[in-house]
Structures are given as structure tokens and as C-alpha cells.
PDB file of C-alpha atoms in Angstrom:
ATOM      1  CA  UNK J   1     -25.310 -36.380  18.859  1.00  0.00           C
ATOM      2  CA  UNK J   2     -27.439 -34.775  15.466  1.00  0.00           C
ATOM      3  CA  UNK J   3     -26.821 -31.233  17.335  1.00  0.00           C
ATOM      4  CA  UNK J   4     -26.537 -28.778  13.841  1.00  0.00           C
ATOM      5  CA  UNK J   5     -23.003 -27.403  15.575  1.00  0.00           C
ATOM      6  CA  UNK J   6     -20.258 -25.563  14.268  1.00  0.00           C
ATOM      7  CA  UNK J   7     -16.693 -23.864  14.952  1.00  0.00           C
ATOM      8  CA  UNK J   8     -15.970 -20.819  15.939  1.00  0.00           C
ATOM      9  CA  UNK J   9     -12.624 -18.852  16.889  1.00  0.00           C
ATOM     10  CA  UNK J  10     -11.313 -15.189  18.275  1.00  0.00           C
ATOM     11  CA  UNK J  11     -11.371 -14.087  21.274  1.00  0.00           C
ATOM     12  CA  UNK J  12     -12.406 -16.002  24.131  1.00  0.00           C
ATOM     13  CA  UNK J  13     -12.002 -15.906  28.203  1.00  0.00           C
ATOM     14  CA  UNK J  14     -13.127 -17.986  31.233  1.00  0.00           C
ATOM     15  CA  UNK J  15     -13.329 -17.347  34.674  1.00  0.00           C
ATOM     16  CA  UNK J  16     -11.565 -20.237  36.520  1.00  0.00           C
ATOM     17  CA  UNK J  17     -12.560 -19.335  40.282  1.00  0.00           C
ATOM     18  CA  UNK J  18     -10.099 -18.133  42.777  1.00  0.00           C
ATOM     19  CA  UNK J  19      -8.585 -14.456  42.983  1.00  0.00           C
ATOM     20  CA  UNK J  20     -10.431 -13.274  39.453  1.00  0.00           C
ATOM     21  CA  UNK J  21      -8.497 -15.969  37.578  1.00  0.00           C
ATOM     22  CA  UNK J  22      -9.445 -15.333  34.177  1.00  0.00           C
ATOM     23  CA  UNK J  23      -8.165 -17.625  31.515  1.00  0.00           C
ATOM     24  CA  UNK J  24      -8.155 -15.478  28.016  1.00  0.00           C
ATOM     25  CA  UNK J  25      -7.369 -16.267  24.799  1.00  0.00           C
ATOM     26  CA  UNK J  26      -6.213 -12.937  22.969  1.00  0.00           C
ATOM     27  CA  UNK J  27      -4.017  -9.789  23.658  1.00  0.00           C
ATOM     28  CA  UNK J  28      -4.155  -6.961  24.700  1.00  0.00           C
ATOM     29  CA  UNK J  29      -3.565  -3.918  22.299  1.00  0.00           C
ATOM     30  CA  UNK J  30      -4.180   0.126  22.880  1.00  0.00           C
ATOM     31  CA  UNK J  31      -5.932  -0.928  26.100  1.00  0.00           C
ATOM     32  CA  UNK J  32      -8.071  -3.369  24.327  1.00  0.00           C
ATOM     33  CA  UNK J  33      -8.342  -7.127  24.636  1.00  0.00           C
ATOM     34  CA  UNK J  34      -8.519  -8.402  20.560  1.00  0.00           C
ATOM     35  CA  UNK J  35      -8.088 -11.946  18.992  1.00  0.00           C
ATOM     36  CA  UNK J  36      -5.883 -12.458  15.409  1.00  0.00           C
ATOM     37  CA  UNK J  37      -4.681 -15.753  14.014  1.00  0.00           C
ATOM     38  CA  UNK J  38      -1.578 -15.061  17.130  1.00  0.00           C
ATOM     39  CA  UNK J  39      -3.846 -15.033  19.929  1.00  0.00           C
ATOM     40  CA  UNK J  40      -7.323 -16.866  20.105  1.00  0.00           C
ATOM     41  CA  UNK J  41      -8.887 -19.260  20.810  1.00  0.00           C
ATOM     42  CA  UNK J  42     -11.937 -21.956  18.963  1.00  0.00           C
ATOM     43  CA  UNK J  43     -14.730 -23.641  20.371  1.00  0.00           C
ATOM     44  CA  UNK J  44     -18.081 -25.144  19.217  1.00  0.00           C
ATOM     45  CA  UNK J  45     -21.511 -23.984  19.724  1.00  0.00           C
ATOM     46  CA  UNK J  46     -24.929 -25.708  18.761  1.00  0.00           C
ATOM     47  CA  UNK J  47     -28.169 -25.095  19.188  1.00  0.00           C
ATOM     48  CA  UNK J  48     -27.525 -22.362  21.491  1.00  0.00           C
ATOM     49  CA  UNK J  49     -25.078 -24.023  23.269  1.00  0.00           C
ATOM     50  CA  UNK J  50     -21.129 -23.363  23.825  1.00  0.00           C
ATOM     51  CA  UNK J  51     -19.063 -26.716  23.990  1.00  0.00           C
ATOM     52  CA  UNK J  52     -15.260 -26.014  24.543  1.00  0.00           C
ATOM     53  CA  UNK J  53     -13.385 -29.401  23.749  1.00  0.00           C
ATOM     54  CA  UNK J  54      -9.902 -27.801  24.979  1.00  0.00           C
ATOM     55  CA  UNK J  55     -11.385 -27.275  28.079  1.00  0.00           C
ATOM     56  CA  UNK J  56      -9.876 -30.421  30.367  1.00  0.00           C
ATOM     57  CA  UNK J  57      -6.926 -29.372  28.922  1.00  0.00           C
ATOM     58  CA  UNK J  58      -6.887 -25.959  30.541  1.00  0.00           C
ATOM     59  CA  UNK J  59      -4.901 -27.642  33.629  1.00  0.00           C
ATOM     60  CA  UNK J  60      -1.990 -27.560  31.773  1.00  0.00           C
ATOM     61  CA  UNK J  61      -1.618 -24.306  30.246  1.00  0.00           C
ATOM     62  CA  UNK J  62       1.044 -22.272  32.568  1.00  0.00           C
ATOM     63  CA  UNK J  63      -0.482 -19.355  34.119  1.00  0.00           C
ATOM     64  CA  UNK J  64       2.266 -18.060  35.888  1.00  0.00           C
ATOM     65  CA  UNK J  65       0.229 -18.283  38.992  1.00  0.00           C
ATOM     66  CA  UNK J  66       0.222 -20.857  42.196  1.00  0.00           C
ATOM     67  CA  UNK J  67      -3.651 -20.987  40.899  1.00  0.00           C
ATOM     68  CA  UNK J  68      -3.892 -24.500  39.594  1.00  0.00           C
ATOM     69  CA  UNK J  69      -6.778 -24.766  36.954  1.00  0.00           C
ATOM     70  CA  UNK J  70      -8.889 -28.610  37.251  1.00  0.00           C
ATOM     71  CA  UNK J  71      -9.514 -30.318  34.572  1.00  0.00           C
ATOM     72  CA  UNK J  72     -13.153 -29.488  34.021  1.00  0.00           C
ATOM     73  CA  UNK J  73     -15.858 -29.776  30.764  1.00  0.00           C
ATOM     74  CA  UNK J  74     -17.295 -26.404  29.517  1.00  0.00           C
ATOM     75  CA  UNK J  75     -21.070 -27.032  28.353  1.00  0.00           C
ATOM     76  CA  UNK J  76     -22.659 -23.678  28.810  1.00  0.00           C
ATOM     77  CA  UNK J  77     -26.150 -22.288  27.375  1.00  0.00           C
ATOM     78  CA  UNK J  78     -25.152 -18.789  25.315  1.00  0.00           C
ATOM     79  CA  UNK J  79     -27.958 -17.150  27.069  1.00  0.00           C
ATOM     80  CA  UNK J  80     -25.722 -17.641  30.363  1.00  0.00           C
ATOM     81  CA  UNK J  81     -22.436 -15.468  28.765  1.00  0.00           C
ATOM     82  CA  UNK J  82     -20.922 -12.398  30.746  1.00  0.00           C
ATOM     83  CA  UNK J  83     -22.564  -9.397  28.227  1.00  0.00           C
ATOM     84  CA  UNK J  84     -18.675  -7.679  29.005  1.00  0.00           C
ATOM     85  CA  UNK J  85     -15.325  -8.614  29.808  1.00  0.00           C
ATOM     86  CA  UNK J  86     -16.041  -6.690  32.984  1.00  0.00           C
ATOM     87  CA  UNK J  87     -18.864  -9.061  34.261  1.00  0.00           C
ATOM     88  CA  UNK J  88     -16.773 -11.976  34.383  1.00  0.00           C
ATOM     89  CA  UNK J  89     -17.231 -12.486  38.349  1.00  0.00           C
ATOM     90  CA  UNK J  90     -17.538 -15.708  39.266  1.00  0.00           C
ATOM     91  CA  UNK J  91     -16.120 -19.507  38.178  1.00  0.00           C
ATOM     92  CA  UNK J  92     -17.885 -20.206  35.160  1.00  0.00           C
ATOM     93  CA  UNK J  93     -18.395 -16.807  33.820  1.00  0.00           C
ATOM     94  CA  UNK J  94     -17.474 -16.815  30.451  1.00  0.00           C
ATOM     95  CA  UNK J  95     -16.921 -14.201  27.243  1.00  0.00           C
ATOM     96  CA  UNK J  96     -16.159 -14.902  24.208  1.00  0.00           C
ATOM     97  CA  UNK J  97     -16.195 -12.687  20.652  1.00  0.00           C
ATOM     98  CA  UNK J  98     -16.070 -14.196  17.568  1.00  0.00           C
ATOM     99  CA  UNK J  99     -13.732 -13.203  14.569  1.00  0.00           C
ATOM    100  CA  UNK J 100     -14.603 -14.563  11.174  1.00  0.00           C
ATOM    101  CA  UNK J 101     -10.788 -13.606   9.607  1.00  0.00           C
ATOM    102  CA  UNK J 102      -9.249 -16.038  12.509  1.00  0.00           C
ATOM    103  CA  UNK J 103     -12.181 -18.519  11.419  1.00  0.00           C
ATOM    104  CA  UNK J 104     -11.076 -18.501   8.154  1.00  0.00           C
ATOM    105  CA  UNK J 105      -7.882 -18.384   8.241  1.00  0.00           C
ATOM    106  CA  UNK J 106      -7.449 -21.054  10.721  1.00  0.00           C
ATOM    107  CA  UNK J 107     -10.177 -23.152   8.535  1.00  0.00           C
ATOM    108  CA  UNK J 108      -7.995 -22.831   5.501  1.00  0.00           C
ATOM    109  CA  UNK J 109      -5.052 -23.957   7.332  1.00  0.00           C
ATOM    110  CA  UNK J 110      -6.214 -26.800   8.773  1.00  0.00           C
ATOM    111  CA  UNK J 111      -7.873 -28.063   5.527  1.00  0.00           C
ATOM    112  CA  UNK J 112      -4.740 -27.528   3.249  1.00  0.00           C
ATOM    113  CA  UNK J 113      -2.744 -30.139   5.170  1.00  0.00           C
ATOM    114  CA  UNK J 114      -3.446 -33.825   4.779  1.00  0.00           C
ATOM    115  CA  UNK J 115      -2.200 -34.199   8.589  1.00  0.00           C
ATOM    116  CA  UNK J 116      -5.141 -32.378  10.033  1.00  0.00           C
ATOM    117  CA  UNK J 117      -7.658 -34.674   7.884  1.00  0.00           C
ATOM    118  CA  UNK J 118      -5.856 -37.663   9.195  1.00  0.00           C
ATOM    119  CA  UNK J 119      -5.891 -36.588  12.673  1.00  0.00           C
ATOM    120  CA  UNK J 120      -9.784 -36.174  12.372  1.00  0.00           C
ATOM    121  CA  UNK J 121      -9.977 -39.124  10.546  1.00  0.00           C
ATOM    122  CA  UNK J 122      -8.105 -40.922  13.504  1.00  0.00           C
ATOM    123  CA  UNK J 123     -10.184 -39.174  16.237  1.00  0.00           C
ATOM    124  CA  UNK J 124     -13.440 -40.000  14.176  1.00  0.00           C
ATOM    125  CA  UNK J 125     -12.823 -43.726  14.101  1.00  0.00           C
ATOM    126  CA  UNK J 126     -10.884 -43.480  18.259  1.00  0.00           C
ATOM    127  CA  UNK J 127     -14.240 -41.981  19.623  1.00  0.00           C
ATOM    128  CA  UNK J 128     -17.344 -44.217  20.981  1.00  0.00           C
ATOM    129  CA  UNK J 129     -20.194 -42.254  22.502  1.00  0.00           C
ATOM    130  CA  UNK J 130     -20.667 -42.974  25.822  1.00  0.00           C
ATOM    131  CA  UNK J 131     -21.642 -45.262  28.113  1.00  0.00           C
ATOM    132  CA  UNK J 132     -19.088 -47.486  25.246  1.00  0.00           C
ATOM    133  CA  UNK J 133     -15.180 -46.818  26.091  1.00  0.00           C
ATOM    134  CA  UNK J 134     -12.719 -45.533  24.135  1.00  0.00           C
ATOM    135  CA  UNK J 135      -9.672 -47.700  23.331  1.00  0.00           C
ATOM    136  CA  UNK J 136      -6.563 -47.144  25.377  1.00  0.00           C
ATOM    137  CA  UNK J 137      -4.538 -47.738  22.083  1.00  0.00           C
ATOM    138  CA  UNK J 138      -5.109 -47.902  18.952  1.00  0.00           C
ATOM    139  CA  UNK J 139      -2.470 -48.795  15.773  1.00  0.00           C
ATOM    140  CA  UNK J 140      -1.652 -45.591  13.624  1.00  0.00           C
ATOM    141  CA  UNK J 141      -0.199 -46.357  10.240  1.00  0.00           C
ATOM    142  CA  UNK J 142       2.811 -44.176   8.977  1.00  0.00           C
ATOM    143  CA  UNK J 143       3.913 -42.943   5.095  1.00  0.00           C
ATOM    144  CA  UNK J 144       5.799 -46.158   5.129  1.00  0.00           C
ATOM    145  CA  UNK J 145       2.832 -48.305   5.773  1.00  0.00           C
ATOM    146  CA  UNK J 146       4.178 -49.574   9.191  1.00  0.00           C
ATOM    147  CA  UNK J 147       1.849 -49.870  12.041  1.00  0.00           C
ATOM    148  CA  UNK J 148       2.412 -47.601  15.509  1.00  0.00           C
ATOM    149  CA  UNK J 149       0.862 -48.395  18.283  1.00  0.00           C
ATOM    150  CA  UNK J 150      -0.459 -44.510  20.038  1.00  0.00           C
ATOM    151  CA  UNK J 151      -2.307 -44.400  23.705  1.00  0.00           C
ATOM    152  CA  UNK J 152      -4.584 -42.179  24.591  1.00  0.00           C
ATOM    153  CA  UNK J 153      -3.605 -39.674  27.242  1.00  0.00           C
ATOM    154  CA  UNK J 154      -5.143 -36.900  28.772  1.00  0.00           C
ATOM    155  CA  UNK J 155      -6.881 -35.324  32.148  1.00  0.00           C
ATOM    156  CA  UNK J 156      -9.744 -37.175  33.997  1.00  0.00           C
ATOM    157  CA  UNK J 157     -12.848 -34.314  34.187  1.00  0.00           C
ATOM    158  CA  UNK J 158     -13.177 -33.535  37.329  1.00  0.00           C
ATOM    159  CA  UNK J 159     -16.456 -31.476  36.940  1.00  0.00           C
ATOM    160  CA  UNK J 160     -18.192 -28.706  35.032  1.00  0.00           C
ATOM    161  CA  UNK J 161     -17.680 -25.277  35.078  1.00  0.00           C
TER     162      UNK J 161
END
């Protein structure tokens, strides 16, 4: 899409509508909600933009609640975040605070293992921009050069927060 995007991580939190559902991504320590490499969460922003890939995927995190999160795409303009945890008010709201030792760390894991570049490699060549469609399967090869068929599975969108 030539957007000049790239990753971030820490901590992160979404309101997903209802009672004050608030999806977050960190912990809580001396009163205080933090992010470390046990508890965060990473997203892409660009051009002033946030883009949250996980996001459709937020339907099946448990959340201990009868509150059943839809599978929606987050797309949000910066400009538009809550400036405190405590103005998250309404579906959409969203907070997020980046921390560059998570960043890091999770970079450098993710690049030491040849599975991760595969993967991307696999997702890189899987993806067609739309309107084109995606394949419903594609053949995966394996260390001992046999072929595997995988599917692609996931939610159908369902809207935007």
C-alpha cells in the first residue's frame, strides 16, 4: 500500500463496547497498568495511522466475561486516541503506550529464528491485495522437502471499531 509504516509494542487497550469492556494488553503493578516482554501487545502505525492486524482475532481471546468481542478491523487516525487510560468511554476508544525494550526485545526474537522469516515469507507470497482473493490453501514445504497442504482459517470482519 507504499504507507512508510512500522511496528510498535507495550502497552495497549481497546474499548470493546458494552459494560466498559476494555480489552488491555499489560498488567497491572503498584496500582499501575505497565507493558514488559510478559504482557503487551504490537501493532502498526503509518502515516499517522494505527492498524492493529490482531484485531479480528480479538473474538477469541477469553475474557472471562458473557461479553462476546466481534470480530472487527482496527484502522484508527492517532489524532483520535483516549489522551488517558481514564478516557476510554466508548467502543472504539483506544490507548496505547509504546515501550522500545518490548520492541526490541520482541524484534530480536523474532529475527533470530528462521521460523518467523518463513512464516513472513509464507504470509508475503499467501496475501493478494484486494479486490484479488486469497487462496484457501496453499502447499507449505517441510525440512524434509515434502509438500503440506495448510488452509487458511480465521474470523470474517464484521465491521470497524
Amino acid at each position: 500500500y507504499k504507507i512508510d509504516a512500522h511496528p510498535l509494542a507495550g502497552l495497549c487497550m481497546y474499548h470493546m463496547g458494552g459494560d466498559n469492556n476494555i480489552l488491555t494488553f499489560g498488567k497491572i503493578v503498584d496500582g499501575q497498568i505497565i507493558s514488559n516482554v510478559n504482557a503487551f501487545h504490537s501493532w502498526i502505525v503509518g502515516e499517522g495511522w494505527l492498524f492493529d492486524f490482531m484485531a479480528p482475532a480479538f473474538s477469541d481471546i477469553p475474557n472471562g466475561k458473557e461479553f462476546k468481542i466481534q470480530s472487527k478491523m482496527i484502522q484508527k487516525p492517532i489524532s483520535e486516541m483516549a489522551i488517558s487510560v481514564s478516557e476510554l468511554k466508548s467502543e472504539g476508544d483506544f490507548y496505547f503506550e509504546t515501550n522500545l525494550d518490548v520492541l526490541k526485545n520482541r524484534m530480536e526474537y523474532l529475527s533470530s529464528s528462521l521460523a518467523y522469516s518463513d512464516l513472513a515469507e509464507i504470509c508475503k507470497q499467501w496475501y493478494k491485495k484486494p479486490p484479488q482473493k486469497m487462496q484457501k490453501t496453499i502447499q507449505i514445504g517441510d525440512s524434509k522437502g515434502n509438500l503440506n497442504p495448510v488452509s487458511l482459517v480465521g474470523n470474517s470482519v464484521v465491521g470497524a471499531w
